[in-house]
Amino acid sequence: MTLRRIVKIPAGKLLKLTADVENGVLKSVAVRGDFFAHPEEGFDRAEESLVDIPVGEFRSAFSAALAREGVELFGLSADAAADVFEEMLHDLPPA
Amino acid sequence: MTFRLLETGVSPGAFNMGLDEAILGAVAEGRQPPTLRLYGWNPPTVTLGYFQGLDEEVDREACARMGVDVVRRITGGGAVFHDAELTYSIVLPESHPRARPGILDSYRVLCAGVVEGLARLGLSGEFAPINDVLVGGRKVSGNAQTRKRGCILQHGTILLDVDVDRMFALLKVPSEKMKGKLIEDVKQRVTSLRHQLGRSVGLPEAAAAFAAGFAAALDVVLDPAQPSPEELEEGRRIAREKYGTEAWTGRRK
């Protein structure tokens, strides 16, 4: 099932988050928006590393991947993205 | 301390982004000194931020119909409609005395050039973090920075004039239902040199003012020059192989 949210991050930019979830596993995720991330390619790799993780691990996995890549975010934070992600999981039908 | 000054006139969007990247390469390799480039756009171009989705942000049919190019930047930030505008790019090594290690500090230091340029036109601007410059509380300049190969590249826009209705004919909005309100909001939040000064400001006048503004803010002497043949060739190559391709523009849908 495809989940999607467009959220203005408090004191930040506009996050457009799209995720495909199957049986509790994240099959694809797109973290888009007008935020800044340095280095940009590190953010790409952190985002790609989220594929095939259980949805419950989004917060810790995204945060760890961004730290591993040394990514600095402006207008968005790993936790703010995780808040939006967890909120949109409520759209999933009850298991 | 001297920076090179390039005034390259108006060009298509893919070449504009290609030349910025070619200058970054030349400065990174020590072939050219720190550089301020001033330029414009023809045809008008929508640029997308690095992290934005193409189909989410841009109505490509409307762009094609209205003769507007669409190009993705290497910098983050939002979609911009470049039309009646002066654009600058500034490239300097991260080790340069005028560079700041922090990204936000760098925005502040480099955007001071925009604020000083506005002052030369008689306008009082203020830097508004993360990346905007305002006049009278309204945005007149958006800026975006990246760091690559040991260099800082910041490019930004100064609106000479603005047509918000035309801009929104090209850009998509999250909710069609809210479009009218959004357009009204943007009209309140955005301004231009023409609106502020009550007269039109052409590219040459703006370029002179902002060149002087950057020179004063950074306390550097500007040495007017032309891009080297190598930079021009490299800029055209990058335009052809990267910025002009669907693979790059559509890398985030």
CSV table of C-alpha atoms in Angstrom, one decimal:
chain,number,residue,atom,x,y,z
A,1,MET,CA,0.0,0.0,0.0
A,2,THR,CA,1.3,3.5,-0.9
A,3,LEU,CA,1.3,6.0,1.9
A,4,ARG,CA,1.8,9.7,1.4
A,5,ARG,CA,2.0,12.9,3.4
A,6,ILE,CA,2.8,16.5,2.6
A,7,VAL,CA,3.7,18.3,5.8
A,8,LYS,CA,5.2,21.7,6.6
A,9,ILE,CA,8.0,20.9,9.1
A,10,PRO,CA,7.7,23.3,12.1
A,11,ALA,CA,10.4,26.0,11.6
A,12,GLY,CA,11.4,24.0,8.5
A,13,LYS,CA,10.6,23.2,4.9
A,14,LEU,CA,7.9,21.3,3.1
A,15,LEU,CA,8.3,17.5,3.4
A,16,LYS,CA,6.7,15.3,0.8
A,17,LEU,CA,7.0,11.7,2.0
A,18,THR,CA,5.9,8.7,0.0
A,19,ALA,CA,6.3,5.1,1.1
A,20,ASP,CA,5.2,1.6,-0.2
A,21,VAL,CA,4.6,-0.8,2.7
A,22,GLU,CA,3.9,-4.5,2.3
A,23,ASN,CA,3.3,-6.8,5.3
A,24,GLY,CA,5.0,-4.4,7.7
A,25,VAL,CA,8.1,-4.0,5.5
A,26,LEU,CA,9.1,-0.7,3.7
A,27,LYS,CA,9.4,-1.6,0.0
A,28,SER,CA,10.2,1.9,-1.2
A,29,VAL,CA,10.5,5.3,0.3
A,30,ALA,CA,10.9,8.8,-1.3
A,31,VAL,CA,11.8,11.7,1.0
A,32,ARG,CA,11.3,14.7,-1.2
A,33,GLY,CA,11.0,18.4,-0.5
A,34,ASP,CA,12.7,21.8,-0.5
A,35,PHE,CA,15.0,21.0,2.4
A,36,PHE,CA,18.8,21.0,2.3
A,37,ALA,CA,21.1,18.1,3.1
A,38,HIS,CA,24.9,18.1,3.0
A,39,PRO,CA,26.4,16.1,1.4
A,40,GLU,CA,23.5,15.5,-0.9
A,41,GLU,CA,24.7,12.1,-2.1
A,42,GLY,CA,25.0,11.0,1.5
A,43,PHE,CA,21.3,11.7,1.9
A,44,ASP,CA,20.5,9.7,-1.2
A,45,ARG,CA,22.4,6.7,0.2
A,46,ALA,CA,20.7,7.0,3.6
A,47,GLU,CA,17.3,7.1,1.9
A,48,GLU,CA,18.1,4.0,-0.2
A,49,SER,CA,19.3,2.1,2.9
A,50,LEU,CA,15.7,2.2,4.2
A,51,VAL,CA,14.4,-0.2,1.6
A,52,ASP,CA,13.3,-3.6,3.0
A,53,ILE,CA,13.5,-2.6,6.7
A,54,PRO,CA,10.5,-3.3,9.0
A,55,VAL,CA,8.4,-0.1,9.3
A,56,GLY,CA,9.0,0.0,13.1
A,57,GLU,CA,12.7,0.6,12.4
A,58,PHE,CA,12.3,3.8,10.3
A,59,ARG,CA,13.3,6.2,13.0
A,60,SER,CA,16.4,4.5,14.3
A,61,ALA,CA,17.5,3.3,10.8
A,62,PHE,CA,17.1,6.8,9.1
A,63,SER,CA,18.9,8.5,12.0
A,64,ALA,CA,21.7,6.0,12.0
A,65,ALA,CA,22.1,6.1,8.2
A,66,LEU,CA,22.3,9.9,8.1
A,67,ALA,CA,24.9,9.9,10.9
A,68,ARG,CA,26.9,7.2,9.1
A,69,GLU,CA,26.9,9.3,6.0
A,70,GLY,CA,27.8,12.5,8.0
A,71,VAL,CA,24.7,14.3,6.6
A,72,GLU,CA,23.7,17.6,8.0
A,73,LEU,CA,20.1,18.6,7.4
A,74,PHE,CA,18.5,22.1,7.2
A,75,GLY,CA,14.8,22.6,7.1
A,76,LEU,CA,14.2,18.9,8.1
A,77,SER,CA,15.4,16.5,10.7
A,78,ALA,CA,15.6,12.7,10.9
A,79,ASP,CA,13.1,12.8,13.8
A,80,ALA,CA,10.7,15.2,12.0
A,81,ALA,CA,10.7,12.8,9.0
A,82,ALA,CA,10.2,9.8,11.4
A,83,ASP,CA,7.3,11.6,13.1
A,84,VAL,CA,5.6,12.1,9.7
A,85,PHE,CA,6.3,8.5,8.7
A,86,GLU,CA,4.9,7.0,11.9
A,87,GLU,CA,1.8,9.2,11.6
A,88,MET,CA,1.1,7.9,8.1
A,89,LEU,CA,1.3,4.3,9.2
A,90,HIS,CA,-2.1,4.9,10.7
A,91,ASP,CA,-3.4,4.8,7.1
A,92,LEU,CA,-2.6,1.1,7.0
A,93,PRO,CA,-5.5,-1.2,7.4
A,94,PRO,CA,-5.5,-3.1,10.7
A,95,ALA,CA,-3.4,-6.3,10.5
B,1,MET,CA,42.1,39.9,-2.1
B,2,THR,CA,40.7,39.4,-5.6
B,3,PHE,CA,37.7,37.4,-6.9
B,4,ARG,CA,37.1,36.9,-10.6
B,5,LEU,CA,33.9,38.5,-11.9
B,6,LEU,CA,32.1,36.8,-14.8
B,7,GLU,CA,29.1,38.5,-16.4
B,8,THR,CA,27.8,35.9,-18.8
B,9,GLY,CA,24.5,37.4,-19.9
B,10,VAL,CA,21.4,35.3,-20.5
B,11,SER,CA,21.6,31.6,-21.4
B,12,PRO,CA,19.4,28.4,-21.3
B,13,GLY,CA,19.0,26.8,-17.9
B,14,ALA,CA,21.0,23.6,-18.6
B,15,PHE,CA,24.0,25.7,-19.7
B,16,ASN,CA,23.6,28.0,-16.7
B,17,MET,CA,23.8,25.1,-14.3
B,18,GLY,CA,26.5,23.4,-16.4
B,19,LEU,CA,28.7,26.5,-16.3
B,20,ASP,CA,28.3,26.9,-12.5
B,21,GLU,CA,29.5,23.3,-12.1
B,22,ALA,CA,32.3,23.9,-14.6
B,23,ILE,CA,33.5,26.9,-12.6
B,24,LEU,CA,33.3,24.8,-9.4
B,25,GLY,CA,35.6,22.3,-11.0
B,26,ALA,CA,38.0,24.9,-12.2
B,27,VAL,CA,38.2,26.6,-8.8
B,28,ALA,CA,38.5,23.2,-7.1
B,29,GLU,CA,41.5,22.2,-9.3
B,30,GLY,CA,43.2,25.6,-8.7
B,31,ARG,CA,42.9,26.5,-12.3
B,32,GLN,CA,40.8,29.6,-11.5
B,33,PRO,CA,40.5,32.0,-8.5
B,34,PRO,CA,37.4,32.3,-6.4
B,35,THR,CA,34.6,33.5,-8.8
B,36,LEU,CA,31.5,35.6,-8.7
B,37,ARG,CA,29.3,35.0,-11.8
B,38,LEU,CA,26.2,37.1,-12.7
B,39,TYR,CA,23.7,35.9,-15.3
B,40,GLY,CA,20.2,35.6,-16.5
B,41,TRP,CA,17.9,33.1,-18.2
B,42,ASN,CA,16.6,32.7,-21.8
B,43,PRO,CA,14.4,30.9,-22.3
B,44,PRO,CA,12.7,31.3,-18.9
B,45,THR,CA,13.5,28.2,-16.8
B,46,VAL,CA,12.0,26.4,-13.8
B,47,THR,CA,14.8,24.9,-11.7
B,48,LEU,CA,14.0,22.2,-9.2
B,49,GLY,CA,15.8,21.6,-5.9
B,50,TYR,CA,18.0,18.5,-5.7
B,51,PHE,CA,15.6,16.7,-3.4
B,52,GLN,CA,12.3,17.6,-5.1
B,53,GLY,CA,10.1,15.3,-7.2
B,54,LEU,CA,9.8,16.4,-10.8
B,55,ASP,CA,6.2,15.4,-11.3
B,56,GLU,CA,5.3,16.6,-7.8
B,57,GLU,CA,6.5,20.2,-8.5
B,58,VAL,CA,6.2,21.0,-12.2
B,59,ASP,CA,3.5,21.0,-14.8
B,60,ARG,CA,5.7,20.0,-17.7
B,61,GLU,CA,2.9,20.3,-20.3
B,62,ALA,CA,2.3,23.9,-19.2
B,63,CYS,CA,6.1,24.6,-19.3
B,64,ALA,CA,6.4,23.1,-22.9
B,65,ARG,CA,3.3,25.2,-24.0
B,66,MET,CA,4.8,28.4,-22.5
B,67,GLY,CA,8.3,27.8,-23.8
B,68,VAL,CA,9.8,27.3,-20.3
B,69,ASP,CA,12.7,24.9,-19.7
B,70,VAL,CA,12.9,22.6,-16.7
B,71,VAL,CA,16.2,21.8,-15.1
B,72,ARG,CA,17.2,20.2,-11.8
B,73,ARG,CA,19.9,21.9,-9.7
B,74,ILE,CA,22.7,20.3,-7.7
B,75,THR,CA,21.6,22.4,-4.8
B,76,GLY,CA,18.7,21.7,-2.4
B,77,GLY,CA,15.9,24.1,-1.8
B,78,GLY,CA,12.7,24.7,-3.7
B,79,ALA,CA,11.4,25.1,-7.3
B,80,VAL,CA,12.2,28.5,-8.8
B,81,PHE,CA,10.7,30.1,-11.9
B,82,HIS,CA,13.6,32.1,-13.4
B,83,ASP,CA,12.4,34.9,-15.7
B,84,ALA,CA,12.9,38.6,-14.9
B,85,GLU,CA,15.8,37.9,-12.6
B,86,LEU,CA,19.5,38.5,-11.9
B,87,THR,CA,21.1,35.3,-10.8
B,88,TYR,CA,24.5,35.0,-9.2
B,89,SER,CA,26.8,32.1,-8.3
B,90,ILE,CA,29.8,32.3,-6.1
B,91,VAL,CA,32.5,29.7,-5.9
B,92,LEU,CA,35.3,29.7,-3.4
B,93,PRO,CA,37.5,27.0,-1.7
B,94,GLU,CA,36.3,25.9,1.8
B,95,SER,CA,39.8,26.9,3.0
B,96,HIS,CA,39.4,30.5,1.8
B,97,PRO,CA,39.5,33.2,4.4
B,98,ARG,CA,36.1,34.4,3.3
B,99,ALA,CA,34.6,30.9,3.6
B,100,ARG,CA,32.9,29.8,6.8
B,101,PRO,CA,32.9,26.1,8.0
B,102,GLY,CA,29.2,26.2,9.0
B,103,ILE,CA,26.5,26.1,6.3
B,104,LEU,CA,24.3,28.6,8.1
B,105,ASP,CA,27.2,30.9,8.7
B,106,SER,CA,28.2,30.7,5.1
B,107,TYR,CA,24.7,31.6,4.0
B,108,ARG,CA,24.8,34.7,6.2
B,109,VAL,CA,28.3,35.8,5.0
B,110,LEU,CA,27.5,35.3,1.3
B,111,CYS,CA,23.9,36.6,1.4
B,112,ALA,CA,25.4,39.8,2.9
B,113,GLY,CA,26.5,40.4,-0.8
B,114,VAL,CA,22.8,40.4,-1.7
B,115,VAL,CA,21.9,42.8,1.2
B,116,GLU,CA,24.7,45.1,0.2
B,117,GLY,CA,23.6,45.0,-3.5
B,118,LEU,CA,20.1,46.0,-2.4
B,119,ALA,CA,21.6,48.9,-0.4
B,120,ARG,CA,23.2,50.2,-3.6
B,121,LEU,CA,19.8,50.4,-5.1
B,122,GLY,CA,18.5,52.2,-2.1
B,123,LEU,CA,16.7,49.3,-0.5
B,124,SER,CA,17.1,47.9,3.0
B,125,GLY,CA,17.4,44.1,2.9
B,126,GLU,CA,17.7,41.6,5.7
B,127,PHE,CA,19.0,38.0,5.7
B,128,ALA,CA,16.3,35.6,6.8
B,129,PRO,CA,17.7,32.2,7.7
B,130,ILE,CA,17.9,29.6,6.3
B,131,ASN,CA,18.4,31.0,2.8
B,132,ASP,CA,16.3,34.0,2.0
B,133,VAL,CA,16.8,37.8,1.8
B,134,LEU,CA,13.8,40.0,2.5
B,135,VAL,CA,12.9,43.6,1.7
B,136,GLY,CA,10.1,45.1,3.9
B,137,GLY,CA,9.5,41.5,5.3
B,138,ARG,CA,9.0,40.1,1.8
B,139,LYS,CA,11.2,37.7,-0.1
B,140,VAL,CA,13.2,39.2,-3.0
B,141,SER,CA,16.0,36.7,-3.1
B,142,GLY,CA,16.3,32.9,-2.6
B,143,ASN,CA,19.7,31.2,-2.2
B,144,ALA,CA,21.1,27.7,-2.3
B,145,GLN,CA,24.4,26.3,-1.3
B,146,THR,CA,26.3,23.1,-1.8
B,147,ARG,CA,29.8,21.9,-1.0
B,148,LYS,CA,31.7,19.7,-3.4
B,149,ARG,CA,35.4,18.9,-4.1
B,150,GLY,CA,36.5,21.2,-1.3
B,151,CYS,CA,34.6,24.2,-2.6
B,152,ILE,CA,31.5,26.1,-1.7
B,153,LEU,CA,29.1,26.9,-4.5
B,154,GLN,CA,26.2,29.2,-3.6
B,155,HIS,CA,23.8,30.5,-6.2
B,156,GLY,CA,20.9,32.7,-5.8
B,157,THR,CA,18.3,34.9,-7.4
B,158,ILE,CA,17.3,38.5,-7.2
B,159,LEU,CA,13.8,39.2,-8.5
B,160,LEU,CA,13.8,42.1,-10.9
B,161,ASP,CA,10.1,41.6,-11.5
B,162,VAL,CA,7.7,38.8,-10.5
B,163,ASP,CA,4.5,37.4,-12.0
B,164,VAL,CA,3.1,35.0,-9.4
B,165,ASP,CA,0.1,34.0,-11.6
B,166,ARG,CA,2.4,32.9,-14.4
B,167,MET,CA,4.7,31.1,-11.9
B,168,PHE,CA,1.7,29.1,-10.6
B,169,ALA,CA,0.7,28.2,-14.1
B,170,LEU,CA,4.0,26.2,-14.3
B,171,LEU,CA,4.2,24.8,-10.8
B,172,LYS,CA,2.0,22.2,-9.2
B,173,VAL,CA,0.6,22.8,-5.8
B,174,PRO,CA,-0.2,20.1,-3.2
B,175,SER,CA,-3.9,20.9,-3.3
B,176,GLU,CA,-5.8,22.4,-6.3
B,177,LYS,CA,-8.6,23.4,-3.8
B,178,MET,CA,-6.1,25.6,-1.9
B,179,LYS,CA,-4.4,27.0,-5.0
B,180,GLY,CA,-6.2,30.4,-5.0
B,181,LYS,CA,-5.3,31.0,-1.4
B,182,LEU,CA,-1.7,29.9,-1.9
B,183,ILE,CA,-1.3,32.3,-4.8
B,184,GLU,CA,-2.6,35.1,-2.7
B,185,ASP,CA,-0.2,34.2,0.1
B,186,VAL,CA,2.8,34.1,-2.2
B,187,LYS,CA,1.8,37.5,-3.7
B,188,GLN,CA,1.9,38.9,-0.1
B,189,ARG,CA,5.2,37.2,0.8
B,190,VAL,CA,7.2,37.8,-2.4
B,191,THR,CA,8.4,41.1,-3.9
B,192,SER,CA,10.8,42.4,-6.6
B,193,LEU,CA,13.0,45.3,-7.4
B,194,ARG,CA,10.4,46.8,-9.6
B,195,HIS,CA,7.7,46.6,-6.9
B,196,GLN,CA,10.0,48.1,-4.3
B,197,LEU,CA,11.5,50.8,-6.5
B,198,GLY,CA,8.5,51.7,-8.5
B,199,ARG,CA,10.5,51.4,-11.7
B,200,SER,CA,12.0,48.6,-13.8
B,201,VAL,CA,15.6,47.6,-13.2
B,202,GLY,CA,17.4,46.0,-16.1
B,203,LEU,CA,20.0,43.2,-15.9
B,204,PRO,CA,23.0,45.6,-16.5
B,205,GLU,CA,22.0,47.9,-13.7
B,206,ALA,CA,21.3,45.1,-11.3
B,207,ALA,CA,24.5,43.3,-12.2
B,208,ALA,CA,26.5,46.5,-11.4
B,209,ALA,CA,24.8,47.0,-8.1
B,210,PHE,CA,25.2,43.4,-6.9
B,211,ALA,CA,28.8,43.1,-8.1
B,212,ALA,CA,29.5,46.2,-6.0
B,213,GLY,CA,27.5,44.7,-3.2
B,214,PHE,CA,29.4,41.4,-3.1
B,215,ALA,CA,32.7,43.2,-3.4
B,216,ALA,CA,31.8,45.4,-0.3
B,217,ALA,CA,30.3,42.6,1.7
B,218,LEU,CA,33.2,40.2,1.2
B,219,ASP,CA,35.8,43.0,1.1
B,220,VAL,CA,37.3,41.8,-2.1
B,221,VAL,CA,38.3,43.4,-5.4
B,222,LEU,CA,36.5,42.0,-8.4
B,223,ASP,CA,38.6,41.3,-11.5
B,224,PRO,CA,36.3,41.3,-14.6
B,225,ALA,CA,37.0,38.4,-16.9
B,226,GLN,CA,35.5,35.9,-19.3
B,227,PRO,CA,35.0,32.3,-18.6
B,228,SER,CA,38.0,30.3,-20.0
B,229,PRO,CA,37.5,28.3,-23.2
B,230,GLU,CA,37.9,25.2,-21.1
B,231,GLU,CA,35.2,26.3,-18.7
B,232,LEU,CA,32.8,27.1,-21.5
B,233,GLU,CA,33.5,23.8,-23.2
B,234,GLU,CA,33.1,21.9,-19.9
B,235,GLY,CA,29.9,23.9,-19.1
B,236,ARG,CA,28.4,22.9,-22.5
B,237,ARG,CA,29.5,19.2,-21.9
B,238,ILE,CA,27.9,19.1,-18.4
B,239,ALA,CA,24.7,20.8,-19.8
B,240,ARG,CA,24.5,18.1,-22.6
B,241,GLU,CA,25.4,15.1,-20.5
B,242,LYS,CA,23.7,16.0,-17.2
B,243,TYR,CA,21.4,19.0,-16.9
B,244,GLY,CA,19.8,18.5,-20.3
B,245,THR,CA,19.0,14.9,-19.7
B,246,GLU,CA,15.8,13.2,-18.5
B,247,ALA,CA,17.9,10.9,-16.3
B,248,TRP,CA,19.0,13.8,-14.2
B,249,THR,CA,15.9,16.0,-14.3
B,250,GLY,CA,13.7,13.0,-13.5
B,251,ARG,CA,16.0,11.4,-11.0
B,252,ARG,CA,13.3,12.0,-8.4
B,253,LYS,CA,9.9,11.8,-9.9
